[in-house]
Tab-separated table of C-alpha atoms in Angstrom:
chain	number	residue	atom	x	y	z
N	165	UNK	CA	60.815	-37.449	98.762
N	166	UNK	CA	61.540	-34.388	100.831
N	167	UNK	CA	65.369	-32.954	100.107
N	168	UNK	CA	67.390	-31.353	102.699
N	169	UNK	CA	67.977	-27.699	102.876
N	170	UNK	CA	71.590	-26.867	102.476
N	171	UNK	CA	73.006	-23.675	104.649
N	172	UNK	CA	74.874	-21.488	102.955
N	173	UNK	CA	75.824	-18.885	105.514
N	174	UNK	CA	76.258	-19.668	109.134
N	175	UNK	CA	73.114	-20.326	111.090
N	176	UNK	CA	74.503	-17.826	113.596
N	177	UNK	CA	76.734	-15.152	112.222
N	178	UNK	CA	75.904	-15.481	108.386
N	179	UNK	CA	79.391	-15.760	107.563
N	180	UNK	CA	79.767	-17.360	103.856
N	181	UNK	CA	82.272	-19.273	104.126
N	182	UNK	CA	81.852	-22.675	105.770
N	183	UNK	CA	85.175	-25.146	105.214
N	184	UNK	CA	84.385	-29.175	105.566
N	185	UNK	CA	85.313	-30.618	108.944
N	186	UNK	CA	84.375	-34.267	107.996
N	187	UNK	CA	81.479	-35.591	105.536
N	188	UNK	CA	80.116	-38.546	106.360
N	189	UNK	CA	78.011	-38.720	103.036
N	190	UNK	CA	74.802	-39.647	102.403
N	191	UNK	CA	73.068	-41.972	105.763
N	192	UNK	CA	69.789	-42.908	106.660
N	193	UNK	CA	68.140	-40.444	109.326
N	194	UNK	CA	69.768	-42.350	112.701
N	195	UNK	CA	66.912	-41.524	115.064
N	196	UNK	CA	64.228	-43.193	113.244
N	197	UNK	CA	63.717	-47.131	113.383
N	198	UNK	CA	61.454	-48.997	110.905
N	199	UNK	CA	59.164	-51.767	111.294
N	200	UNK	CA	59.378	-52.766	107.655
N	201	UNK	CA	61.790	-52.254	104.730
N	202	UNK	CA	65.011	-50.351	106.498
N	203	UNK	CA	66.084	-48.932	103.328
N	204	UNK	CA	62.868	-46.856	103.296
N	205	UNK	CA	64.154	-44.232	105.985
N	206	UNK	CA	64.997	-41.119	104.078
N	207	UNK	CA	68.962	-40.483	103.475
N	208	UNK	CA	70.011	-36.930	103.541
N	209	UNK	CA	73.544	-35.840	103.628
N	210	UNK	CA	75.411	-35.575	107.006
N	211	UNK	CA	78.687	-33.040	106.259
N	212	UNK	CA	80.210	-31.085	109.490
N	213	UNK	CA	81.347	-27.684	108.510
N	214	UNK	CA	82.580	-25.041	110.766
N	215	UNK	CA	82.167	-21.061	110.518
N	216	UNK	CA	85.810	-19.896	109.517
N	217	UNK	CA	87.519	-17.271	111.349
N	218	UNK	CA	90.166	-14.942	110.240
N	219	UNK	CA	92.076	-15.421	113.426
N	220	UNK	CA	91.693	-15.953	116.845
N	221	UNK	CA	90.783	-12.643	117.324
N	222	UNK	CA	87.866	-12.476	115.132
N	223	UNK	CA	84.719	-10.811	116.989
N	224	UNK	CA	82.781	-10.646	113.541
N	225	UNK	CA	82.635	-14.261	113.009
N	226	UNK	CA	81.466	-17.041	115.506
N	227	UNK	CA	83.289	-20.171	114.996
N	228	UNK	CA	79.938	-22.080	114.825
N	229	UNK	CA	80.671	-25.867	113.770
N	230	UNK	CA	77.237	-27.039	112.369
N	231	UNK	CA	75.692	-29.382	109.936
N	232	UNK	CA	75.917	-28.283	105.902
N	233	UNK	CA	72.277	-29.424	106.035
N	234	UNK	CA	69.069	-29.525	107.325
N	235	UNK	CA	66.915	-32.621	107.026
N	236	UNK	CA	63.274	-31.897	107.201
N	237	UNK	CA	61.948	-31.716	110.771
N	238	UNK	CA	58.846	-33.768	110.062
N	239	UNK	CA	61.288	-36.884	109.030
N	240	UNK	CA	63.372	-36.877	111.424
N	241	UNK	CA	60.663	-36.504	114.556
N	242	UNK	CA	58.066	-39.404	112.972
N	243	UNK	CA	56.829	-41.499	114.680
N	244	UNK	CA	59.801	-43.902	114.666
N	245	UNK	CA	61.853	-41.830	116.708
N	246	UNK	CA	63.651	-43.911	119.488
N	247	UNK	CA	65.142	-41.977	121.967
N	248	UNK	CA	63.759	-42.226	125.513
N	249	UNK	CA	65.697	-40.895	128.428
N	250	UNK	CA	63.474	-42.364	131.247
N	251	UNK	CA	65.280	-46.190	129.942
N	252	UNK	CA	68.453	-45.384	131.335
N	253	UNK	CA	69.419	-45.714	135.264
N	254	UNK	CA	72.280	-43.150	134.418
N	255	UNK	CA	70.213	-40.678	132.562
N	256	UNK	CA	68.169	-40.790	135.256
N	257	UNK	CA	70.327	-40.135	137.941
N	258	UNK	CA	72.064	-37.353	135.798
N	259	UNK	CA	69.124	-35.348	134.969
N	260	UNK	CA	68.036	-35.450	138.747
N	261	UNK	CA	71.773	-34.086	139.583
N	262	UNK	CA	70.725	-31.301	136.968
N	263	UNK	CA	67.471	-30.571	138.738
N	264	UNK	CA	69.119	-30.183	142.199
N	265	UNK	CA	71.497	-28.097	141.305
N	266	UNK	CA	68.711	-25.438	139.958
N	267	UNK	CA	67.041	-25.856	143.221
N	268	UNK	CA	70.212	-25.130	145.073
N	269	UNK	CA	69.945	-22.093	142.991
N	270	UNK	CA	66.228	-20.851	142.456
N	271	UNK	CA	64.086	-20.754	145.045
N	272	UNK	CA	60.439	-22.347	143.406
N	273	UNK	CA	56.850	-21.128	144.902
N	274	UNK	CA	53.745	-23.082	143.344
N	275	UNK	CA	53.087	-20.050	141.291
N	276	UNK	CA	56.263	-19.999	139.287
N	277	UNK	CA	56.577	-21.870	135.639
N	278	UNK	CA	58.699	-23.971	134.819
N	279	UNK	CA	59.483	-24.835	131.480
N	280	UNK	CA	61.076	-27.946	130.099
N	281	UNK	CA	62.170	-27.407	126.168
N	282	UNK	CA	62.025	-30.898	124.248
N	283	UNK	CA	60.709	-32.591	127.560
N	284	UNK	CA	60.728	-36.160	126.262
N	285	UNK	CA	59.310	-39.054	128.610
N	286	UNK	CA	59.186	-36.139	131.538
N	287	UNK	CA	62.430	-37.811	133.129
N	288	UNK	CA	63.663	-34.054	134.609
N	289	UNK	CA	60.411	-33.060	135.363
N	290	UNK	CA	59.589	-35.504	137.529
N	291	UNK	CA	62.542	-34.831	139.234
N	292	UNK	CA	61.126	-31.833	140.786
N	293	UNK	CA	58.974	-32.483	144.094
N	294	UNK	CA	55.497	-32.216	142.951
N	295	UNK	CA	53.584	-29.101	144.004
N	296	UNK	CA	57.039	-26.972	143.893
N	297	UNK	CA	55.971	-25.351	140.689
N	298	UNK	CA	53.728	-25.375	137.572
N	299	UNK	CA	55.752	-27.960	135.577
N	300	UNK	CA	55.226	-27.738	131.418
N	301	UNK	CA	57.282	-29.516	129.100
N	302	UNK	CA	57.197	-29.248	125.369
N	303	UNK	CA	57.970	-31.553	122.725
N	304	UNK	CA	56.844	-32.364	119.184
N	305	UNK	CA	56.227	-35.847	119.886
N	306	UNK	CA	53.838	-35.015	122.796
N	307	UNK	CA	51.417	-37.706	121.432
N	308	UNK	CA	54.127	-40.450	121.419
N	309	UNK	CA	55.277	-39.802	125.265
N	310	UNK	CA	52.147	-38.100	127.062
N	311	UNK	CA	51.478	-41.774	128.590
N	312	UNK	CA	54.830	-41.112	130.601
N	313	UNK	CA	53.908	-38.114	131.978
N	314	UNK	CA	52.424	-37.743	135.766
N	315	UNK	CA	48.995	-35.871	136.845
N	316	UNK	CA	50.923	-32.849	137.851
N	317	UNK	CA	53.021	-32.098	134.643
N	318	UNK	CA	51.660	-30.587	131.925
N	319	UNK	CA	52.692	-31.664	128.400
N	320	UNK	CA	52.253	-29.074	125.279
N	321	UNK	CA	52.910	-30.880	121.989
N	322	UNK	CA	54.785	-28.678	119.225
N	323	UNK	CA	57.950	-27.060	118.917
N	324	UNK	CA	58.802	-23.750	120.899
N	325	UNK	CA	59.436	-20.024	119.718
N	326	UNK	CA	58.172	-16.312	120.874
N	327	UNK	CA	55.086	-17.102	118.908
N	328	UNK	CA	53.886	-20.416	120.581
N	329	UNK	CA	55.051	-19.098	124.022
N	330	UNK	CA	53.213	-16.454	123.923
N	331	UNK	CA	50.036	-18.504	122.891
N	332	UNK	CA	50.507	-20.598	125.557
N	333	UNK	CA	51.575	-18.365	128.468
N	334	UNK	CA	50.322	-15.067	127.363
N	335	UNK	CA	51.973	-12.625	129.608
N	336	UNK	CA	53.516	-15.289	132.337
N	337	UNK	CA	57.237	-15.979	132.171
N	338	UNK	CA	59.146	-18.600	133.566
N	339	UNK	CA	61.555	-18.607	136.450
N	340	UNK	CA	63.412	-21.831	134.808
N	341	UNK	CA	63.670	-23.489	131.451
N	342	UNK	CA	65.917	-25.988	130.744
N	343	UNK	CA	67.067	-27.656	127.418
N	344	UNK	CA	68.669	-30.480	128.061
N	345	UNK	CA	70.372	-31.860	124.978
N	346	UNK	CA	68.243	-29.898	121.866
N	347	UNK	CA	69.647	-26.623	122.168
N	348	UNK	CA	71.529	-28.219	119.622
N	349	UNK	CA	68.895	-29.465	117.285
N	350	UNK	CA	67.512	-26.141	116.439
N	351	UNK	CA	67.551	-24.640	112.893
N	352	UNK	CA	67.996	-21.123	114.655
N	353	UNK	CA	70.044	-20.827	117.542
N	354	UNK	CA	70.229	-17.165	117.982
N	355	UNK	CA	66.121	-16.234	117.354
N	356	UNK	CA	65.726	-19.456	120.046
N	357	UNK	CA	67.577	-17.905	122.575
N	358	UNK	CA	66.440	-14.779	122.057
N	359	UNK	CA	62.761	-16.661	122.667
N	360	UNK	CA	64.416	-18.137	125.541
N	361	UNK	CA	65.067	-14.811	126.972
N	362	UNK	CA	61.385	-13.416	126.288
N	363	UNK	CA	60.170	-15.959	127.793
N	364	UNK	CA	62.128	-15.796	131.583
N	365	UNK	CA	61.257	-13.390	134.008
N	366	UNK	CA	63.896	-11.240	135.145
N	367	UNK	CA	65.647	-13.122	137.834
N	368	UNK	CA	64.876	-16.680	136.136
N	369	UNK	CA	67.796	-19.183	134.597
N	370	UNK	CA	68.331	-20.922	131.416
N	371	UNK	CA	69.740	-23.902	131.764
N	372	UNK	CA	70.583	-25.681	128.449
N	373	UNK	CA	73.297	-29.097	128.313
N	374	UNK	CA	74.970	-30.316	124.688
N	375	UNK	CA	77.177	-32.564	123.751
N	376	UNK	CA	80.804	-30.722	124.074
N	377	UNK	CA	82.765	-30.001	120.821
N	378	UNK	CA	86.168	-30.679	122.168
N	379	UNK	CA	85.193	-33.503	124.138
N	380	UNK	CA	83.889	-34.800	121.215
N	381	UNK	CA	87.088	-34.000	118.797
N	382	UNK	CA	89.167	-35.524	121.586
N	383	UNK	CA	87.509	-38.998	121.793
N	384	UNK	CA	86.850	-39.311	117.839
N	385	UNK	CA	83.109	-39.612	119.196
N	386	UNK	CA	81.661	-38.826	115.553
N	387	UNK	CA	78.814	-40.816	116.441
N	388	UNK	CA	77.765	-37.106	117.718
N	389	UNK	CA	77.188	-35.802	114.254
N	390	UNK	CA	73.692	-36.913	113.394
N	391	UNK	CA	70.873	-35.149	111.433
N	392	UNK	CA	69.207	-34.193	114.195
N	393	UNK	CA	71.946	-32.383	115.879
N	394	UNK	CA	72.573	-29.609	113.873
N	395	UNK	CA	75.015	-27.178	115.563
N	396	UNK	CA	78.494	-28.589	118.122
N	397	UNK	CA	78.931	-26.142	120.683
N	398	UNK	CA	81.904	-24.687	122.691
N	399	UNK	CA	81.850	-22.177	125.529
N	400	UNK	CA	82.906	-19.139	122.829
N	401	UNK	CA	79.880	-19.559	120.659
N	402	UNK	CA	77.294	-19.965	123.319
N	403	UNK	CA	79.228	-16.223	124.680
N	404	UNK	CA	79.039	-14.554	121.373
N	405	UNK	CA	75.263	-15.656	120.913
N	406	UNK	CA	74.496	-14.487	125.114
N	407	UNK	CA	75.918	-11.096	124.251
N	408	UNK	CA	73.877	-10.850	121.394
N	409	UNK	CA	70.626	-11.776	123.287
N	410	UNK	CA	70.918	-9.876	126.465
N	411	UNK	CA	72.143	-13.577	128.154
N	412	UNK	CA	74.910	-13.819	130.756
N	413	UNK	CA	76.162	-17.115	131.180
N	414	UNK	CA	76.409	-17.107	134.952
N	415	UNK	CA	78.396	-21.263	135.112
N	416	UNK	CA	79.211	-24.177	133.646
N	417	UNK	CA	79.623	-27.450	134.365
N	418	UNK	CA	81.041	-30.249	132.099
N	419	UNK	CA	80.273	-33.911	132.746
N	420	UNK	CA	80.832	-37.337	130.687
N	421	UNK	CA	77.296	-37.652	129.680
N	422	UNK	CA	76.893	-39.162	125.602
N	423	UNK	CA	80.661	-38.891	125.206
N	424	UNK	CA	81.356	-35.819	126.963
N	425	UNK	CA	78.674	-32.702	127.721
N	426	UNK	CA	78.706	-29.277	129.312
N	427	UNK	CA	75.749	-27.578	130.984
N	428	UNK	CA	75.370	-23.866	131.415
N	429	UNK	CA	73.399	-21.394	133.083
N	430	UNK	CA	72.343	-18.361	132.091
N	431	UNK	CA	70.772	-15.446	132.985
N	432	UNK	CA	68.967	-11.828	132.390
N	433	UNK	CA	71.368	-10.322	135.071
N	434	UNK	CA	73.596	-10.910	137.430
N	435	UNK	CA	77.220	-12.135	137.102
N	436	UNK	CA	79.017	-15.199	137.689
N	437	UNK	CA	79.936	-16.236	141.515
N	438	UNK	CA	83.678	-16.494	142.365
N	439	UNK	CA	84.020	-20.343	141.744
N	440	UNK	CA	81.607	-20.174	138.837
N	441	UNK	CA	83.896	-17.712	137.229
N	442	UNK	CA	87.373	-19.513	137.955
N	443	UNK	CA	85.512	-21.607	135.770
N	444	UNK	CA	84.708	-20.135	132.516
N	445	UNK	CA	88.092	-18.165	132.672
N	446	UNK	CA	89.723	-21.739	132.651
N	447	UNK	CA	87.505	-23.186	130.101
N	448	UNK	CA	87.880	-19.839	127.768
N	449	UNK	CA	91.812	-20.860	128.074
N	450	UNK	CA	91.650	-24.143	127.439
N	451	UNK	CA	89.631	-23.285	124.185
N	452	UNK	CA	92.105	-20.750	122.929
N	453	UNK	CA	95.024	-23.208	123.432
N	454	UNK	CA	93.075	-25.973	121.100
N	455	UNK	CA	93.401	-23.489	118.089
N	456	UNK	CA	89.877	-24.416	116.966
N	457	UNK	CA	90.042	-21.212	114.835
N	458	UNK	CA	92.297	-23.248	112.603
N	459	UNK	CA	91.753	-26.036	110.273
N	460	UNK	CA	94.817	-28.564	112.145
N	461	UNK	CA	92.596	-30.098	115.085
N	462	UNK	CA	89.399	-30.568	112.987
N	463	UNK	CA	91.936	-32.176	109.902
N	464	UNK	CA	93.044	-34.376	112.650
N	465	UNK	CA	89.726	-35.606	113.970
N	466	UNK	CA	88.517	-36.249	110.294
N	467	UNK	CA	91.729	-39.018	109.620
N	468	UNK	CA	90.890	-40.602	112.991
N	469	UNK	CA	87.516	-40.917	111.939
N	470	UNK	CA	88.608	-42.323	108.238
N	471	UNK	CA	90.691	-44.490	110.363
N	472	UNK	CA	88.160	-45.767	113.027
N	473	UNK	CA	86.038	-47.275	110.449
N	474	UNK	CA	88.955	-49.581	108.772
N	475	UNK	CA	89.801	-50.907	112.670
N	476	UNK	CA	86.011	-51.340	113.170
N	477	UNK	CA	85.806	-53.303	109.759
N	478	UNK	CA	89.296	-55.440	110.763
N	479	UNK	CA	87.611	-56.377	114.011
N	480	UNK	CA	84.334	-57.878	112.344
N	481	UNK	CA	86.586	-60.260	109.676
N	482	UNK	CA	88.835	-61.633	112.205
N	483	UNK	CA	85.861	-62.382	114.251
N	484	UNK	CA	84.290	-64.240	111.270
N	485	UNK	CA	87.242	-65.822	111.027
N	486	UNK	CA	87.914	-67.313	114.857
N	487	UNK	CA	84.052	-68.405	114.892
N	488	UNK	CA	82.778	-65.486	117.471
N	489	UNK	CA	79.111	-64.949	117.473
N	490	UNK	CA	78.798	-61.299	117.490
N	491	UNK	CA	75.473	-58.835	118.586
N	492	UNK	CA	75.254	-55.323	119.004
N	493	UNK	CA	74.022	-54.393	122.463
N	494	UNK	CA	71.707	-51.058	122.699
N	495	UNK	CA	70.063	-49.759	119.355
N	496	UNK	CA	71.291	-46.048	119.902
N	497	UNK	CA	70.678	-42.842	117.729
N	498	UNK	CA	74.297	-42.429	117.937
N	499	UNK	CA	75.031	-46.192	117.330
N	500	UNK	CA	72.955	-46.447	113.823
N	501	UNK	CA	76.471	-43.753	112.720
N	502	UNK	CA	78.309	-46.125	113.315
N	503	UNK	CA	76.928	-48.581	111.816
N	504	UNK	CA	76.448	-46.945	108.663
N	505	UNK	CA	79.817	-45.166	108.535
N	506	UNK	CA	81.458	-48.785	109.060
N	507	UNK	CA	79.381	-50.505	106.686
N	508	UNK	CA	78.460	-53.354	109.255
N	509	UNK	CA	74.825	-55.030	108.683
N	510	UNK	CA	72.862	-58.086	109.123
N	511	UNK	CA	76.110	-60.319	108.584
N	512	UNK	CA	78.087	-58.635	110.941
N	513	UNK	CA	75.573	-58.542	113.900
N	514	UNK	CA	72.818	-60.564	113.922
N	515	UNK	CA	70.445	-58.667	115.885
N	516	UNK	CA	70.871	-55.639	118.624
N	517	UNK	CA	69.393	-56.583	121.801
N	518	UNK	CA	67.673	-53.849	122.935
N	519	UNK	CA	65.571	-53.112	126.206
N	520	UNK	CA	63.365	-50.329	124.920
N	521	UNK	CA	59.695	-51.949	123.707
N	522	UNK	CA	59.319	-49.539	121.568
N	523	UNK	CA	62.309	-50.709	119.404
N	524	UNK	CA	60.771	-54.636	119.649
N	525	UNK	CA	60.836	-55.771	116.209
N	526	UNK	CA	62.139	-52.615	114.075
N	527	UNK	CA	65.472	-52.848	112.288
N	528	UNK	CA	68.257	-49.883	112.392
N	529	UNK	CA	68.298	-47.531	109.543
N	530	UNK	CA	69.868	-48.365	106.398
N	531	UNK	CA	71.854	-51.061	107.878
N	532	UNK	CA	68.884	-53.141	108.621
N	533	UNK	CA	69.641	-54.909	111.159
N	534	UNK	CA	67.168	-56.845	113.575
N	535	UNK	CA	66.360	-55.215	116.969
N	536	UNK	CA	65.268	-57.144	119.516
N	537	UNK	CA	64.119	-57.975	123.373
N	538	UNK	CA	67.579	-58.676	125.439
N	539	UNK	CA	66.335	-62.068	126.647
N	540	UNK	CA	66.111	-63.136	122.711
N	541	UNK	CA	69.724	-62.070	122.265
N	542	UNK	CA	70.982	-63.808	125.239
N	543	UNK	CA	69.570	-67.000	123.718
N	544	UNK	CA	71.819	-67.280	120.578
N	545	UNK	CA	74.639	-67.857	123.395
N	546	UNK	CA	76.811	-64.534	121.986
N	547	UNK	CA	80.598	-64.912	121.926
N	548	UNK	CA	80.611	-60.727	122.342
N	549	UNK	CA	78.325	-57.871	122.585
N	550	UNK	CA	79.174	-54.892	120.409
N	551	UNK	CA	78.595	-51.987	122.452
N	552	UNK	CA	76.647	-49.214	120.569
N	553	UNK	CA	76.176	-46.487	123.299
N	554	UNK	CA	79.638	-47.240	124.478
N	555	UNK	CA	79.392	-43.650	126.600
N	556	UNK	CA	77.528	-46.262	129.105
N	557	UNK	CA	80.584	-48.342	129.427
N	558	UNK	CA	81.084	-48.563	133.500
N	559	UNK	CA	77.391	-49.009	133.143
N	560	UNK	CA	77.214	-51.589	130.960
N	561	UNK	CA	80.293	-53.616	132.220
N	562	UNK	CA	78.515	-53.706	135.883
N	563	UNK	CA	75.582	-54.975	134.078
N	564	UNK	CA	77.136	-57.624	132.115
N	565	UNK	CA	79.170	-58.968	135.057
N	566	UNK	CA	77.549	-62.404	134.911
N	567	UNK	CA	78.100	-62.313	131.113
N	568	UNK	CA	81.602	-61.662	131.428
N	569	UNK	CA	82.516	-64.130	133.550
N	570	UNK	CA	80.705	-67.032	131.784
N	571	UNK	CA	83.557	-65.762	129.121
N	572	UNK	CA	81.390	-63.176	127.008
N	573	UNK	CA	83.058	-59.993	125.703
N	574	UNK	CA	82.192	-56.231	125.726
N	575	UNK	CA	83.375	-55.001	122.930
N	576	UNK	CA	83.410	-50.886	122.990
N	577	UNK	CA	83.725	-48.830	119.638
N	578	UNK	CA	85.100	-45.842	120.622
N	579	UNK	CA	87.099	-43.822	122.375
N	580	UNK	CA	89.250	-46.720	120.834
N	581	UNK	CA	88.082	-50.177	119.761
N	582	UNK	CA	88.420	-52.260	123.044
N	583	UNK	CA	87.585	-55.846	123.749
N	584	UNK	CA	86.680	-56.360	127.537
């Protein structure tokens, strides 16, 4: 079996010392789903450490928090992998919000590129009108997802750096590229960007979206740390690595997508507008007033995570014990770290209903539990749904109205446990 490569220095700044955040041991890789024996799926270890600083005032070092380890790439993006974002009405909807507000920015001709960095099912790119622009996306599972994408898109399987953009495009640049949630999956953050930046022309944008550090500290949304995202951004780190790279990040935007998220734009030149400014200065103070350059707020999160998984684990016996027939509802990425950080299985949840075909008949990684179609689910008459992309909740409670009043339960994991 493959091992995971442990970092020693800090995939950014190369400082040696990295100091434990939270180690969630030893799990099965979360994104991949097996048809057969769910104890099969490779485990590698999944330990958050975080690049310490001196002091707040520490230029030298970045702050990075990141994975101690790397799990082979080839592992985690098999052919198992589950995540689709064209599934979800809300994804949807947010990713065309993303699109509009880099045309309310760029203006596009049919001659400029634009690039799409881990484009998945195509979900943003289709968002643009066709004809507005030469639309590419990348992605290493090209093969898996080309059936999703439209006449007018192009799809280049494989991974991106200077090298394969420069195969590809030769001399062209691109006017956009967006990364929408994988900035954070790459081994390399600093040589990416610097790609990133090759690869623009001089007035383009970058436009990259990750999950949000504090956002996720503050909600105890561990379900964040998975093998395949490898680095947990705040605004400071994604500065030091712009100034490094000939990047200025130009705005940001936070939202509540997976837990909490925060999109930024960034460019060759230029500086940020008034309002766009007002906004980084009050996210750079909010930062500094967390003290994330000290060990007390990552300490914290660790005990409420410790913690979460003894309330998750009180939940299931009393509900063995009153009778309740409980399924898990939505076989996420994030969900299967739960479920393996809580120890729950087979006899806690009898199946996930799930409404991605793709998932039809797999199990979830080394807690093997039985995925199936929603309509299946529904037919074992559940008492409560255990909610495994909880992030969806307004979502999900507006689509489980009929459920709910019949007298079924939502039951979400996190921020808190809460039975709806």
């Amino acid at each position: 079996m493959s091992t995971a490569e442990r970092v020693e220095r800090c995939r950014v700044c190369a400082n040696p010392r990295l100091d434990t955040v939270v180690d969630l041991g030893a799990m099965a890789l979360t994104g991949v789903f097996p048809k057969d024996e769910p104890t099969a799926v490779p485990r590698y270890p999944l330990e958050l450490v975080r690049c310490a600083r001196r002091d707040e005032n520490d230029t030298d070092r970045c702050g990075l928090v990141q994975l101690r380890d790397t799990a082979p790439f080839d592992d985690m993006y098999a052919p198992g992998y589950g995540y689709r974002s064209g599934l979800n009405r809300s994804m949807i909807a947010h990713l065309a919000h993303r699109v509009r507000r880099i045309l309310d920015r760029v203006e596009l001709t049919p001659d400029d590129l634009v690039l799409d960095i881990g484009s998945n099912d195509a979900t943003l790119l289709r968002q643009y009108p066709a004809g507005s622009a030469t639309l590419v996306g990348v992605d290493p599972l090209a093969e898996k997802f080309r059936r999703f994408y439209p006449p007018h898109v192009r799809l280049v399987p494989g991974y991106f750096d200077t090298d394969s953009a420069a195969a590809e495009f030769g001399d062209r640049k691109a006017k956009v590229i967006t990364s929408i949630a994988m900035f954070y999956d790459v081994p390399r953050p600093l040589e990416f960007m610097r790609a990133v930046r090759d690869s623009l022309t001089d007035d383009g944008i970058w436009v990259l979206e990750q999950s949000y550090l504090p956002a996720m500290l503050a909600t105890t949304s561990y379900d964040t740390i998975c093998h395949e995202h490898l680095e947990y951004y705040t605004l400071d780190q994604i500065e030091w690595m712009a100034a490094r790279s000939g990047f200025t990040v130009l705005d940001v935007e936070r939202n509540g997508v997976n837990g909490g998220s925060f999109a930024l734009t960034l460019g060759k030149r230029g500086e940020p507008g008034p309002e766009a400014a007002a906004a980084l200065a009050a996210l750079r103070r909010e930062e500094a007033a967390l003290g994330l350059h000290t060990g007390a707020p990552y300490d914290d999160f660790a005990k409420r995570v410790a913690e979460h998984r003894e309330v998750v684990r009180d939940f299931f016996d009393r509900s063995r014990r009153a009778g309740l027939r409980t399924l898990g509802y939505g076989a996420s990425t994030k969900g299967n770290v739960v479920l393996q950080h809580c120890g729950i299985g087979p006899d806690d949840l009898a199946c996930i209903a799930e409404v991605n075909e793709d998932k039809f008949g797999t199990r979830t990684p080394g807690s093997g539990i039985p995925i199936v179609p929603e309509r299946e689910a529904r037919a074992l008459r559940p008492d409560q749904f255990f909610v495994l992309p909880w992030h969806f909740r307004d979502m999900m409670l507006e689509r489980e109205r009929e459920f709910r009043a019949g007298g079924g339960r939502m039951v979400f994991p996190l921020p808190e446990l809460d039975v709806v």
